[in-house]
Every structure is written in C-alpha cells, then in structure tokens.
Coordinates of C-alpha atoms and ligand atoms in Angstrom, one line a residue:
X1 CA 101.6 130.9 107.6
X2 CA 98.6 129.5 108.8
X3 CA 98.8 126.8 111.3
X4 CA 98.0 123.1 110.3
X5 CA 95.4 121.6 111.7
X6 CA 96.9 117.8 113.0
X7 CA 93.8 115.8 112.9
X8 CA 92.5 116.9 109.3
X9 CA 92.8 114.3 107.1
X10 CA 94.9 114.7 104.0
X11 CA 92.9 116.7 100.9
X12 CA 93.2 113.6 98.8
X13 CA 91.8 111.2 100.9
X14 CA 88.9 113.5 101.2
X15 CA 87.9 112.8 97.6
X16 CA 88.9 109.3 97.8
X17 CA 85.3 107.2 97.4
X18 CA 83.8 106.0 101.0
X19 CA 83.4 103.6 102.9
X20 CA 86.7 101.9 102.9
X21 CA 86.7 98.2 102.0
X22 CA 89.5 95.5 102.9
X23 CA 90.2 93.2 100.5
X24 CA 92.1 89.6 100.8
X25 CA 93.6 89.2 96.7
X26 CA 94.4 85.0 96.6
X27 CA 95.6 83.5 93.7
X28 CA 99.1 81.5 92.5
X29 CA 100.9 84.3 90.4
X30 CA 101.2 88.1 90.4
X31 CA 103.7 90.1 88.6
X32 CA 106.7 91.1 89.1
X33 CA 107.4 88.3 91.2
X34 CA 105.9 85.5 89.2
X35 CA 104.4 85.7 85.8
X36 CA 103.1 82.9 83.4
X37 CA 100.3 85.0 81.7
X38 CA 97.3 87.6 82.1
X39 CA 96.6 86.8 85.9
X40 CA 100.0 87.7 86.8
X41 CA 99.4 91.2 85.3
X42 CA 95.9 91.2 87.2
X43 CA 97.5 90.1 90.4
X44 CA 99.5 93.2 90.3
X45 CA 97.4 96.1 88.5
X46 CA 93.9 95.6 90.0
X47 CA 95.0 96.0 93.5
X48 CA 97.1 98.7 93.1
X49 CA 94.2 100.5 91.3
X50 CA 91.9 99.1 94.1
X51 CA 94.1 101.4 96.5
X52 CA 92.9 104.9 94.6
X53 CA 88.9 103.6 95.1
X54 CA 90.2 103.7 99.2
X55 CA 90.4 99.6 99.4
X56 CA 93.3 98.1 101.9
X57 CA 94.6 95.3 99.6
X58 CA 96.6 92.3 100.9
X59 CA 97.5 90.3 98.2
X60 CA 98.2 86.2 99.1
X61 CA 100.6 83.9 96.7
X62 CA 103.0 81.3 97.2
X63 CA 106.6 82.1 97.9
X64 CA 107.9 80.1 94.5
X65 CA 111.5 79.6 94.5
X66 CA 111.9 81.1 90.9
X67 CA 110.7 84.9 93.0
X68 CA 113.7 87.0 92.0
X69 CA 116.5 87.5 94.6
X70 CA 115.9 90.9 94.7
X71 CA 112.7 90.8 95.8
X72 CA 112.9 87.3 98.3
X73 CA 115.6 89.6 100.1
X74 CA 113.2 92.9 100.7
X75 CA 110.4 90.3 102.4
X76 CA 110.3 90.5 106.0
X77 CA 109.3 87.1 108.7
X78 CA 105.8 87.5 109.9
X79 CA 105.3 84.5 111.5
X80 CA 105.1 80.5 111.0
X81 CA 102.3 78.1 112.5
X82 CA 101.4 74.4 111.7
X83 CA 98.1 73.6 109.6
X84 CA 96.1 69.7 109.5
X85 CA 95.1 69.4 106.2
X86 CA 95.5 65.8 105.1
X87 CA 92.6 62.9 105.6
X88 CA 95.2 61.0 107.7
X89 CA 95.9 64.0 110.1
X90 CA 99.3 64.8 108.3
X91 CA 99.7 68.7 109.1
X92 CA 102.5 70.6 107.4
X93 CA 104.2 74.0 108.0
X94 CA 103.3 77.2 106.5
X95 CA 105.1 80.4 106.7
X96 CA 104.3 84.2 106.3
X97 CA 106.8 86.4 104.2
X98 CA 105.6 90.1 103.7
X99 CA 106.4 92.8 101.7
X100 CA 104.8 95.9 101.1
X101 CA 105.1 98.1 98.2
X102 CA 102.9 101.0 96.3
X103 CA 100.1 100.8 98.9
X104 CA 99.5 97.1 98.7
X105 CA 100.8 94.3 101.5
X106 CA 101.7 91.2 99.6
X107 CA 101.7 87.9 101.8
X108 CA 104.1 85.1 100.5
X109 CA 102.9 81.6 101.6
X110 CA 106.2 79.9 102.7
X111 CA 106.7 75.9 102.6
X112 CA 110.1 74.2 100.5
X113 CA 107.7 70.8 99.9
X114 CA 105.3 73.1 98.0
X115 CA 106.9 75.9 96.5
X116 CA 110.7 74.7 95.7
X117 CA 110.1 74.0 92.0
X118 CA 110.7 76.6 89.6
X119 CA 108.3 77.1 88.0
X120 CA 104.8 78.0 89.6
X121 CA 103.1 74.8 87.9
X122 CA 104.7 71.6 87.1
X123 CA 102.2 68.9 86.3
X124 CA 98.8 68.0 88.1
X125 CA 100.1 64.6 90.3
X126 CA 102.1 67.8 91.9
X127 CA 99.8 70.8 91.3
X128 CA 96.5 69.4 93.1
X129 CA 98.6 68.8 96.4
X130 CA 100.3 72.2 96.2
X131 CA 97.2 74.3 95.8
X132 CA 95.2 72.1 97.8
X133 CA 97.6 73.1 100.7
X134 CA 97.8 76.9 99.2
X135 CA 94.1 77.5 99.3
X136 CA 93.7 76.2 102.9
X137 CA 97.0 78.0 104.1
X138 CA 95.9 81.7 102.7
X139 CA 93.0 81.3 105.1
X140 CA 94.8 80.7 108.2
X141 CA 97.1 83.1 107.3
X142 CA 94.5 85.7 107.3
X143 CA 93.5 84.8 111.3
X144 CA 96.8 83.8 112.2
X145 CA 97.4 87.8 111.1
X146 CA 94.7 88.4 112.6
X147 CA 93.6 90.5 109.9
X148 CA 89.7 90.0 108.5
X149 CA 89.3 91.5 105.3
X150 CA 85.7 92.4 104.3
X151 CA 85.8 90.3 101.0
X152 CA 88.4 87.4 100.1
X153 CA 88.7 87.4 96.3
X154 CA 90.0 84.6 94.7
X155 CA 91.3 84.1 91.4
X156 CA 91.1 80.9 88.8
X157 CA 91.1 76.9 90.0
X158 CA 94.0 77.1 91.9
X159 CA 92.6 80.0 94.4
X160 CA 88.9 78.3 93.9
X161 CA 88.7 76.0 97.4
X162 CA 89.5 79.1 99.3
X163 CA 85.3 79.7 99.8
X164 CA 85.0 75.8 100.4
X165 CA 87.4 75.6 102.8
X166 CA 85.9 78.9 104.3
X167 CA 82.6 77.7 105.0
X168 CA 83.4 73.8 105.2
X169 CA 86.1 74.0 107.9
X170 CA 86.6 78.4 109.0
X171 CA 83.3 78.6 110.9
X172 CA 83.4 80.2 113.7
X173 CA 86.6 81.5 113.0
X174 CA 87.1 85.9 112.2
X175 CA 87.7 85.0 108.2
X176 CA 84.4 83.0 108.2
X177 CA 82.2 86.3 108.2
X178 CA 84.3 88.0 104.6
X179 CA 82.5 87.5 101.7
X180 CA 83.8 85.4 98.9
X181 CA 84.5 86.5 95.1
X182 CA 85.9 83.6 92.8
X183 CA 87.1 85.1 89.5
X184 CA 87.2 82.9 86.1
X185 CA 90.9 84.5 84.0
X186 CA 90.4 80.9 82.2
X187 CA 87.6 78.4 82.4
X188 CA 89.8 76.1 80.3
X189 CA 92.1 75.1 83.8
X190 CA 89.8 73.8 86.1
X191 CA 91.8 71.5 88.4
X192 CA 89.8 68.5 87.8
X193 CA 91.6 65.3 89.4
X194 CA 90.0 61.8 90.7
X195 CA 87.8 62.3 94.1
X196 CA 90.2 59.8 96.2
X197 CA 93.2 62.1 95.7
X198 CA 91.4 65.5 96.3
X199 CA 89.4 63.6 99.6
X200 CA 93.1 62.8 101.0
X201 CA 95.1 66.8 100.5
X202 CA 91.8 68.2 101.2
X203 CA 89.6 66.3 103.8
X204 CA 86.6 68.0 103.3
X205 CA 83.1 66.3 104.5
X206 CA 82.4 63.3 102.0
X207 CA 78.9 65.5 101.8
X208 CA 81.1 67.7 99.2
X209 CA 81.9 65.2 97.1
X210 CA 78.3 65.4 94.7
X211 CA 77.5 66.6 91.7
X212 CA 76.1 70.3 93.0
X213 CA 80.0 71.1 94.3
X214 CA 83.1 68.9 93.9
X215 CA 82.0 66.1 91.3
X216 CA 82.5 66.2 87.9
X217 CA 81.8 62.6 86.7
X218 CA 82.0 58.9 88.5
X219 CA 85.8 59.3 89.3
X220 CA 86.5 62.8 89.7
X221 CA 86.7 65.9 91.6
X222 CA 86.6 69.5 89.9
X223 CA 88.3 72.6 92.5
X224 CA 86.9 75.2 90.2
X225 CA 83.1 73.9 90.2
X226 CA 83.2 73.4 94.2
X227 CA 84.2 77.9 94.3
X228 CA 81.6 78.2 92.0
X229 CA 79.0 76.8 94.2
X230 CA 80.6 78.6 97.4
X231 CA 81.9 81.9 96.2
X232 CA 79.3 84.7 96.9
X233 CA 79.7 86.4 93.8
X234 CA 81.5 84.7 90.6
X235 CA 83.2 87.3 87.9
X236 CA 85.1 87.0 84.4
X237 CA 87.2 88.9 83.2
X238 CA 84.6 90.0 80.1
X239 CA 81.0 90.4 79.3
X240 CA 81.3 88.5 76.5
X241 CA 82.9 86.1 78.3
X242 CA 80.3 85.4 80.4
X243 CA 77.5 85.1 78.2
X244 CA 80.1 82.8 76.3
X245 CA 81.0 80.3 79.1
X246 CA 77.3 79.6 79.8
X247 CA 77.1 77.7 76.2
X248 CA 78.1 74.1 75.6
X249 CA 81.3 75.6 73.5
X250 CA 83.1 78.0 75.5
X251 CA 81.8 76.0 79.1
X252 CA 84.4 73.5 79.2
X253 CA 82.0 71.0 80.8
X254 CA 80.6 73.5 83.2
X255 CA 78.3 74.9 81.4
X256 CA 75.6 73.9 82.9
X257 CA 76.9 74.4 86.4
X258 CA 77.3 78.1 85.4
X259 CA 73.5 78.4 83.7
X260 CA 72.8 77.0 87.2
X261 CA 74.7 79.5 89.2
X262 CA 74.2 82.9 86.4
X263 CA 72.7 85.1 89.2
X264 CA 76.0 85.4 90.9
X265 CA 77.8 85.7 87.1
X266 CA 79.0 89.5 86.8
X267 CA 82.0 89.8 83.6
X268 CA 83.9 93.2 84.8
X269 CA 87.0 93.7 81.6
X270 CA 90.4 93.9 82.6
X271 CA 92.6 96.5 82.2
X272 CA 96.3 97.8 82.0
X273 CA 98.8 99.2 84.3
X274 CA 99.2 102.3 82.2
X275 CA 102.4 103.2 83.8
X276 CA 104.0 99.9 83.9
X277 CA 102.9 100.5 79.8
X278 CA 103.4 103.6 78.9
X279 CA 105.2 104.5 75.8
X280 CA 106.3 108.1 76.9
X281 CA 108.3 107.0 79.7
X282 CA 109.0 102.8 78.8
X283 CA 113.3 103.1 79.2
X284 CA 113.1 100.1 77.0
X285 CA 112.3 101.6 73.4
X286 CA 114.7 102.8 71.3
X287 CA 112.2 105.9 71.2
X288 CA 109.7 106.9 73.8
X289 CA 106.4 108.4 72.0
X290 CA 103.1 110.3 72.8
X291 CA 100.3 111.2 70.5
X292 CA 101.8 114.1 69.1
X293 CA 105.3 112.4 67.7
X294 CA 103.9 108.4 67.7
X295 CA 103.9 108.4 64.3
X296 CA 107.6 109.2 63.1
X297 CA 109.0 107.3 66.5
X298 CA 107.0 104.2 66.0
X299 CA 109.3 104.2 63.1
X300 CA 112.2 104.7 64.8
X301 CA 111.7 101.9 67.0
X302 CA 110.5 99.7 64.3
X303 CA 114.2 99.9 62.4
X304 CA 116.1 99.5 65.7
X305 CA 114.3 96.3 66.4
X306 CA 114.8 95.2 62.3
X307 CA 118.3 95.8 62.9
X308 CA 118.2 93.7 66.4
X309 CA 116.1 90.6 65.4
X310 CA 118.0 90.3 61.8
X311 CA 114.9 91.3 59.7
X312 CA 115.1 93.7 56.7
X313 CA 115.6 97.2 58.2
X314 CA 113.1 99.4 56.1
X315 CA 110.1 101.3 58.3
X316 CA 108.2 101.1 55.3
X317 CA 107.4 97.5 55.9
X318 CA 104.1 96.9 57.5
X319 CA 105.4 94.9 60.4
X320 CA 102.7 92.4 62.1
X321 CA 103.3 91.2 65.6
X322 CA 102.5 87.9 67.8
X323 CA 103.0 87.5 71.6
X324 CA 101.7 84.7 73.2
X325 CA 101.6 81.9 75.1
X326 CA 101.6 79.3 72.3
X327 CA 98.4 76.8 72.7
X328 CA 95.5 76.1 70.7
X329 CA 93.5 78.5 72.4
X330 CA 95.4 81.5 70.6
X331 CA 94.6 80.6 67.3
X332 CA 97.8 79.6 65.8
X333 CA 96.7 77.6 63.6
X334 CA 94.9 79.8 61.4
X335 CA 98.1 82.2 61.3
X336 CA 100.5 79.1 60.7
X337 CA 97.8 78.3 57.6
X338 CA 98.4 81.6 56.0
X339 CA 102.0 83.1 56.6
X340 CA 102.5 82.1 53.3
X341 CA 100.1 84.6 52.1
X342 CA 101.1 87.1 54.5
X343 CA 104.3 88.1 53.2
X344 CA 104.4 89.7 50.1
X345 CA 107.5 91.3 50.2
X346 CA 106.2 94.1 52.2
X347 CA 105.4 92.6 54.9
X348 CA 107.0 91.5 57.8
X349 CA 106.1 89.1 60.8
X350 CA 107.6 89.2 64.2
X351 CA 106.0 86.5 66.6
X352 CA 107.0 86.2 70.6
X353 CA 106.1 83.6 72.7
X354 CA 106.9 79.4 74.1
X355 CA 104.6 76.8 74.2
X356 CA 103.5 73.8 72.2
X357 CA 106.2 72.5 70.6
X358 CA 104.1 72.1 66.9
X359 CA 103.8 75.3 67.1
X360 CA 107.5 76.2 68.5
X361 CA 108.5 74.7 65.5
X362 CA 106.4 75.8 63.0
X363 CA 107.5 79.2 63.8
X364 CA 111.1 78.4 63.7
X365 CA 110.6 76.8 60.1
X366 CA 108.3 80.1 59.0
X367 CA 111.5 82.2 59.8
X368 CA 113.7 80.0 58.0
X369 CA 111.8 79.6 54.9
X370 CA 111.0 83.8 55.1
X371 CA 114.7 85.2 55.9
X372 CA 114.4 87.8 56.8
X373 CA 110.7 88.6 56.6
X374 CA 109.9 86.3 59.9
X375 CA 111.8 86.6 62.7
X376 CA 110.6 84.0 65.6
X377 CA 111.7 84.5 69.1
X378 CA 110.8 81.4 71.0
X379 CA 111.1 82.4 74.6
X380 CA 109.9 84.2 77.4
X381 CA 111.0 87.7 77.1
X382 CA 109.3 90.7 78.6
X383 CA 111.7 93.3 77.4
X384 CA 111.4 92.1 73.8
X385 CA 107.4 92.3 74.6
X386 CA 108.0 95.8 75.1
X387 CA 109.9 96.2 72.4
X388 CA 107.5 94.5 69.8
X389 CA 104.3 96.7 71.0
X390 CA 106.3 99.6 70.2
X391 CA 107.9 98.7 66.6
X392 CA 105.0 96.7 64.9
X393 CA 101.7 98.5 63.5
X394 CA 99.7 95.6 63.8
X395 CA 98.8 92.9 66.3
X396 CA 97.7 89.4 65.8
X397 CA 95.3 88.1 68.1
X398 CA 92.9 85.6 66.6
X399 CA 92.1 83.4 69.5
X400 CA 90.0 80.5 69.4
X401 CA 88.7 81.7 72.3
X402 CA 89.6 84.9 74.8
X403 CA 88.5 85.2 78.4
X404 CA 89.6 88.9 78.2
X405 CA 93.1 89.4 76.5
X406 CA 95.5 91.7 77.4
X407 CA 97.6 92.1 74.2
X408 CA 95.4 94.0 72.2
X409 CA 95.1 96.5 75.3
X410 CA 98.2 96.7 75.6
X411 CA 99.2 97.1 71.8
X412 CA 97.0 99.7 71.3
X413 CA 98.4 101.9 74.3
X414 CA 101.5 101.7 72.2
X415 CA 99.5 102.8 69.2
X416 CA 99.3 99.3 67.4
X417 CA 96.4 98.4 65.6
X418 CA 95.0 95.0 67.2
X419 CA 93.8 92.2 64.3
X420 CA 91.5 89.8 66.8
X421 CA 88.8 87.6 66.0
X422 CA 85.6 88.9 67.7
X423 CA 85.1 86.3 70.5
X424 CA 85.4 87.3 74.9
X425 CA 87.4 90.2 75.7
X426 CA 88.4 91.1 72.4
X427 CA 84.8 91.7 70.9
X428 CA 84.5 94.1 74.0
X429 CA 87.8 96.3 73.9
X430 CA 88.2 96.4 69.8
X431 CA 85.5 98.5 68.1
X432 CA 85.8 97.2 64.6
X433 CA 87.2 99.9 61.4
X434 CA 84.6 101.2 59.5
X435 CA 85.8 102.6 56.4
X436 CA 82.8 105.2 55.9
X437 CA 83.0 106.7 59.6
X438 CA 86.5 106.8 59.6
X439 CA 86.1 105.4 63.4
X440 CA 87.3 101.9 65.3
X441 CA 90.7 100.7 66.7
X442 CA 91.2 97.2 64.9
X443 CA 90.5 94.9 62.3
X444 CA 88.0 92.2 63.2
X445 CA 86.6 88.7 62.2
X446 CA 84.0 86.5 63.3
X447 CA 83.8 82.7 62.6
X448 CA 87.0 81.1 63.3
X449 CA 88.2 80.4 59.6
X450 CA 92.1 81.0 58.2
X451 CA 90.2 82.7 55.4
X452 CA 88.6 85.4 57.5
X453 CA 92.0 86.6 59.3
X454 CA 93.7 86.6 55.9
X455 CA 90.6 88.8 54.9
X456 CA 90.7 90.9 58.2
X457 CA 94.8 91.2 57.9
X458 CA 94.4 92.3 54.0
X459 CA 91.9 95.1 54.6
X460 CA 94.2 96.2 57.5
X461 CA 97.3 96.1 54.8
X462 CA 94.9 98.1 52.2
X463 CA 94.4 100.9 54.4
X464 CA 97.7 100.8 55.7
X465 CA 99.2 100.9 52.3
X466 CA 96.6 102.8 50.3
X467 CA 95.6 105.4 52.9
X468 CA 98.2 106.4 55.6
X469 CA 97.0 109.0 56.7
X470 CA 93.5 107.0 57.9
X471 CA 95.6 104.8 59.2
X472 CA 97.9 106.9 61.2
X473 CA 94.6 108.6 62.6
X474 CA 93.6 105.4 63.6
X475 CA 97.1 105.0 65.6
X476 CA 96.7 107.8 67.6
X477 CA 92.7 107.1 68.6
X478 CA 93.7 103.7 69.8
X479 CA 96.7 105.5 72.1
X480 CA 94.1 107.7 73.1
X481 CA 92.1 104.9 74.4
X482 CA 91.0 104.7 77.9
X483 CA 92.5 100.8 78.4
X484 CA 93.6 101.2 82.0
X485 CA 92.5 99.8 85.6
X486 CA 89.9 103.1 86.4
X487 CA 86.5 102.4 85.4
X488 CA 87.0 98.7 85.7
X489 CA 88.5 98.8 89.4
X490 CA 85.2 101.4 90.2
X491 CA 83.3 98.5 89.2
X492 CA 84.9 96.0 91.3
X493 CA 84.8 98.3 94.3
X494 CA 80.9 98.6 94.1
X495 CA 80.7 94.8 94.1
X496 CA 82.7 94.7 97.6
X497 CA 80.3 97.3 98.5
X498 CA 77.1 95.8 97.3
X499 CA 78.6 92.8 99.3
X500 CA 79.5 93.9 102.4
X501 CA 77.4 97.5 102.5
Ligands
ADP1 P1 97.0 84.7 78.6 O1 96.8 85.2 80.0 O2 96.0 83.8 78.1 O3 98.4 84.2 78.4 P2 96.7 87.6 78.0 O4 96.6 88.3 76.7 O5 95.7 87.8 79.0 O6 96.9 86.1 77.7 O7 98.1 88.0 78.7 C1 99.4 87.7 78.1 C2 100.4 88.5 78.9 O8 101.7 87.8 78.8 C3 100.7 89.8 78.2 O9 101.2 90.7 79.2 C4 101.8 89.5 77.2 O10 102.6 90.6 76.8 C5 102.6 88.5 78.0 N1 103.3 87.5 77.2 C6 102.9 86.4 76.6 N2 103.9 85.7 76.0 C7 105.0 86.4 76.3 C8 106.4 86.1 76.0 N3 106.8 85.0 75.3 N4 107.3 87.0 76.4 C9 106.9 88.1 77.1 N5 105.6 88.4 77.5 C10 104.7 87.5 77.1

C-alpha cells in the first residue's frame, strides 16, 4: 500500500472553491433552536451550505429561554465580559454559549434580563431594548473571541444596528475592518420606535439621529433604515423583491431610502435544506417517496393524514393545503372570500398555521361549517407541516406580498403543485402552467383579487381532474426541481469575495 503523504490536503477540499472567507451570521432566530418563520430556516440552511463553498461560518443569536433542553445542555461556557451600552453609563452582562454542529460554530448571546421570555419577540416597549443590547453584544463578542470574520452579515431590523454600532463605536477595534451585509427577509418589521428611547439603549452620537440614517419622522427612530445606510452591501431574499421594495407599495415607508441606496441592492432567492426536506428519507410520512413511486405514495400519505385530521378518507379528493403564519400579508382574505366555492364535494382544504385571531377564527368556523371537507389546525406544528407537504397536491400561497417564500419551495420538493400569486419570491421560483407546452410548476395569478385565485385554483382543479396524467407529470418536474441552498449560496460566496477580494 502506498504510503500517505501527511501534509496533502484532503481530495475534497482540493475542489472546494478558493479563497476561504470567514463569515459572522447575526440575526435573532435560526432553526432548530428557535423558529418563528422563514429566517429561522435561513439562519440554519445558508450557513451550512456556505461551509461546501469553503466559508468558516459562526452563526450569532440570543440564547432565548424557549431553546430546547436538549440543545441548552450540549452548549459549552466560552466566556462572559461586561458591555456600556446605555446613555446613562448603565453596562449589563453578556455571556458566550457555543455549540458547534455540521461545520458551523453557533454563538448564543447569554443575558436572563434579555432573553428569559419565551418567546423570541414579545412586544416593542421590550423588543427595542433587547435587540438594541443584541446588536451591540454580537460585536463584542466577535473581539472578545477574538475572532475577525471577513464579512458580518446581518439579517432583518433586529440584526440591522450591527454596521452602526460597527463604525459608530468599533473603530479601531479588529471587527471594525469586516465588511457589513444587512439582509431584508421582511421590509414590513422595521423596528421603528421614538428617537428618545433608541438614544437611551443605544447612545449612539446625536449626529445619527437625521433623516439620511436613524430618523424616520419628527418623533422617531427606524433600526432598519440606519443598517441600510451603513451596511456595505444590502440583499433580499428575491429579485423581484428588490425591484418591488423600491416602489411606494411594497417600500413600507422606505422606499425612497432604498431608491437612494439601490447600488448596494443585490436580491439573491432563498433556498431549501433539501435534506432537512426530503421526501425519500422524512421518518415523518406515512410513506417516504421519490420520483419514480411519488405518485401512488403521495396517496398513501394523503389517506393517513384524512384518517388523522378527521376529513373524508378518499385519495381521490383533490386536497389543497395552507401553512402559514396567519397575517394580512399572506393573503387570507382572498382564500377566506372563496372557501365556499372551493369545496365542491371533491375537494378538500387542510390549512396550518396561528396568528391573527380574525383569521384563527375564520378558519375554525370554515371547518365547522365544511365537516369534514376543512380541517383547521390552529397551531404551531412542524411535524404536521411535514405531513401536509406530503399528502396535499396543491399549495395555497396567495400573498399580498412575498419577500421570498419558502412554502412553495418546499411543497414542490414534496411534489405539490404551488397556487401563488405572482408577486417577490414566488413570481421567481414558480414558472406558471402552460397548457400548450405541457411545462411550469404552479398555478399563478397577478392582481390581488378573490376572483383571480378562485380562477387560478379552478384551472389547477380542471387539469387535475380532467387530465391526470398532465398533472402527475407536472408532480414529478416540480420534485425534480433544483429548490436547494447550491446556486444561491455560490452567489452569496462571490459577494463576500467581491467584498473582501
Ligand atoms: P414567513 O417567513 O413569512 O413566515 P416563509 O414561507 O418564508 O414565510 O416561511 C414559513 C416557514 O414556516 C416554512 O418553513 C413553513 O413550513 C413554516 N410554518 C409556517 N407556519 C407554520 C405552522 N403553523 N406550523 C409549522 N410550520 C409552519
């Protein structure tokens, strides 16, 4: 046997792409510890596909009391100091937990007044304070580690003073020299609260306080506008997305701001953990599926889960289904409008989600009135998630308006046609049916009507009940469908690289 040579480097980290970034991940949830939505499942999936494009990822987020045992037990002590970060001088304690898993280090920011709620946001008189003290503490973290990553990228309002506080207050400091990315999951939170309070938690330079970085009117201060103006390089999670939020509709008051600051605009689409989602190997279906058996096992899980939620079991049913938080911005209303004409006694609905409690309830009186037919599972449920991608052939996702989305990616890994209206990341990652090509993923609509989803979700039912075999081909192209981290995270690692070269 031939001898090894000690100092050659593995064959695969030959291949992997050069040079080798480091990159500081900051933002207030990542999945599996803490999940409200999409940025929890970006939190998790874009650094671990940053690791296969050669980046070192340290990802930074508070230490939440609601973390699961399991994990709070497997983090290990890395060290406590004492930060100033209020106008009066009052300095508070901050702690480093760490735990490293797949490839990536994950740094939880430690400190009971903060973080002993349970859930990650409570209300703004609380939230302001807590990621006031967040943003500031990730930085110090990073040189009291004494680890400089080459780019600090920092996700949504409650991550967004991270560059201010950076250049306002880190100069001369090892962080100061990273470059700063601030990415946008959802313009609609912007942490905007009145100047008094944020000049207190955060005492930056009353300079900071105009209309080109912290103000937002005469009484108050916006986080998210002030890491527009500092971050290096702003993303979204779309392209769409960012053409969108430059317009008076979609800009939720910053607009203009972001017209202003459009050279540094890049929209880079999100992506999927496609093993996390994966349909062949997901222990919680009734019937794990690839493209060769999908169509017979998508049935199989589609009775097991009639027979669990109480619906009608009969896998001839063209089963629709819903998950989501539930807020205007989903576009609820416009399902709630038409339910009614939905169910035809063929169809049935299965919606997942919590939220507004008109909509809560509206649900709960939609599976009343449809026995049945409607099954609504008000709560918070991520096995019943999995579950619902598998059974259902459909998926609703009208939104009002959708920064990226990742339902419909991840309903069409599980071979489920997505119904979205064509606005942010859903105009980008659903290539509309067209009948005469036989080619597309989904059902789409434009204008935000009721009328035009009951018109997208009948053609959907046509071909599904007129032409099954179209339909079925159309199941296995969208499992076929490249929806994961790869490209996305290659485009990401040429912006660190374009940033630091
Ligand atoms: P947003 O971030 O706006 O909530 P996304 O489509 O980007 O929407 O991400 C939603 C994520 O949250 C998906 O992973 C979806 O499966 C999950 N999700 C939403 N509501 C629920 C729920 N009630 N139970 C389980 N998972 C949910």
């Amino acid at each position: 046997m031939a001898a090894r040579n000690p100092k050659a480097a593995p064959a695969v980290e030959e291949n992997l792409p050069q040079p080798r970034r480091s990159v500081a991940f900051i933002g207030s949830e990542c999945y599996p510890f803490v999940k409200t939505g999409g940025l929890g499942d970006v939190m998790y999936a874009l650094p671990k596909a940053l690791v296969k494009q050669n980046c070192d990822v340290r990802v930074i987020i508070p230490r939440y009391k609601c973390i699961p045992e399991k994990y709070q037990e497997k983090m290990v002590y890395r060290g406590a100091f004492s930060m100033d970060l209020c106008a009066d001088g009052k300095s508070f304690y901050v702690g480093i937990m760490e735990y490293v898993w797949d490839g990536v280090v994950y740094d939880f920011i430690d400190n009971d007044e903060f973080f002993s709620w349970g859930n990650p946001y409570t209300n703004l008189v609380d939230d302001i304070p807590k990621f006031c003290y967040f943003a500031k503490a990730s930085l110090a973290a990073l040189n009291y580690l004494n680890w400089t990553p080459d780019i600090i990228h920092c996700h949504d309002w409650q991550a967004a003073l991270v560059p201010v506080f950076q250049q306002a207050m880190f100069g001369g400091t090892p962080v100061a020299g990273a470059k700063s990315i601030l990415t946008i999951h959802n313009l609609r939170f912007q942490g905007i609260y009145n100047v008094e309070t944020l000049k207190y938690w955060t005492n930056l330079p009353d300079a900071l306080f105009d209309y080109a970085v912290l103000k937002q009117n005469w009484v108050d201060a916006n986080m998210l506008k002030a890491g527009l103006s500092y971050a290096s390089i702003i993303t979204t999670v779309s392209d769409t997305y960012a053409g969108e939020i430059q317009t008076p509709f979609y800009g939720d008051g910053l607009d203009a701001h972001l017209r202003f600051h459009n050279r540094k605009l890049r929209g880079i689409v999100n992506g999927i953990d496609v093993e996390q989602w994966n349909p062949a190997t997901d222990a919680l279906l009734s019937a794990n599926y690839s493209e060769k058996d999908a169509v017979a096992k998508k049935r199989e899980n589609k009775l097991a889960l009639q027979r669990e939620l109480g619906l009608e079991e009969n896998a001839d049913k063209m089963v629709l289904g819903l998950i989501s938080r539930l807020t205007d911005q989903k576009g609820l209303d416009l399902v709630n409008a038409i339910i009614p004409n939905v169910i035809d006694g063929n169809t049935q609905v299965i919606v997942l989600g919590t939220g507004d409690r008109k909509y809560e309830d509206s649900f709960r009186y939609y599976e009343n009135a449809y026995k049945g037919s409607v099954c609504s599972c008000i709560m918070y449920d991520e096995a019943r998630a999995h579950k619902i991608y598998a059974a259902s052939d459909a998926m609703l996702v009208p939104s009002l308006f959708e920064p990226c989305g990742l339902t419909q990616l991840i309903a069409m890994r599980y071979g489920t046609v997505p119904i979205v209206r064509e606005t942010g990341g859903l105009k980008d990652t659903v290539q509309p049916y067209n009948e005469f090509t036989n080619e597309g993923n989904g059902f789409t609509f434009d204008r935000y009507e009721q009328g035009l989803l009951l018109d997208a979700i009948n053609r959907a039912k046509t071909l599904y009940f007129t032409d099954r075999a179209r339909w079925d081909e159309m199941v296995i192209r969208d499992l076929r469908k490249d929806v994961s981290w790869d490209s996305s995270a290659k485009k990401y690692r040429d912006l660190y690289v374009e940033l630091k070269p």
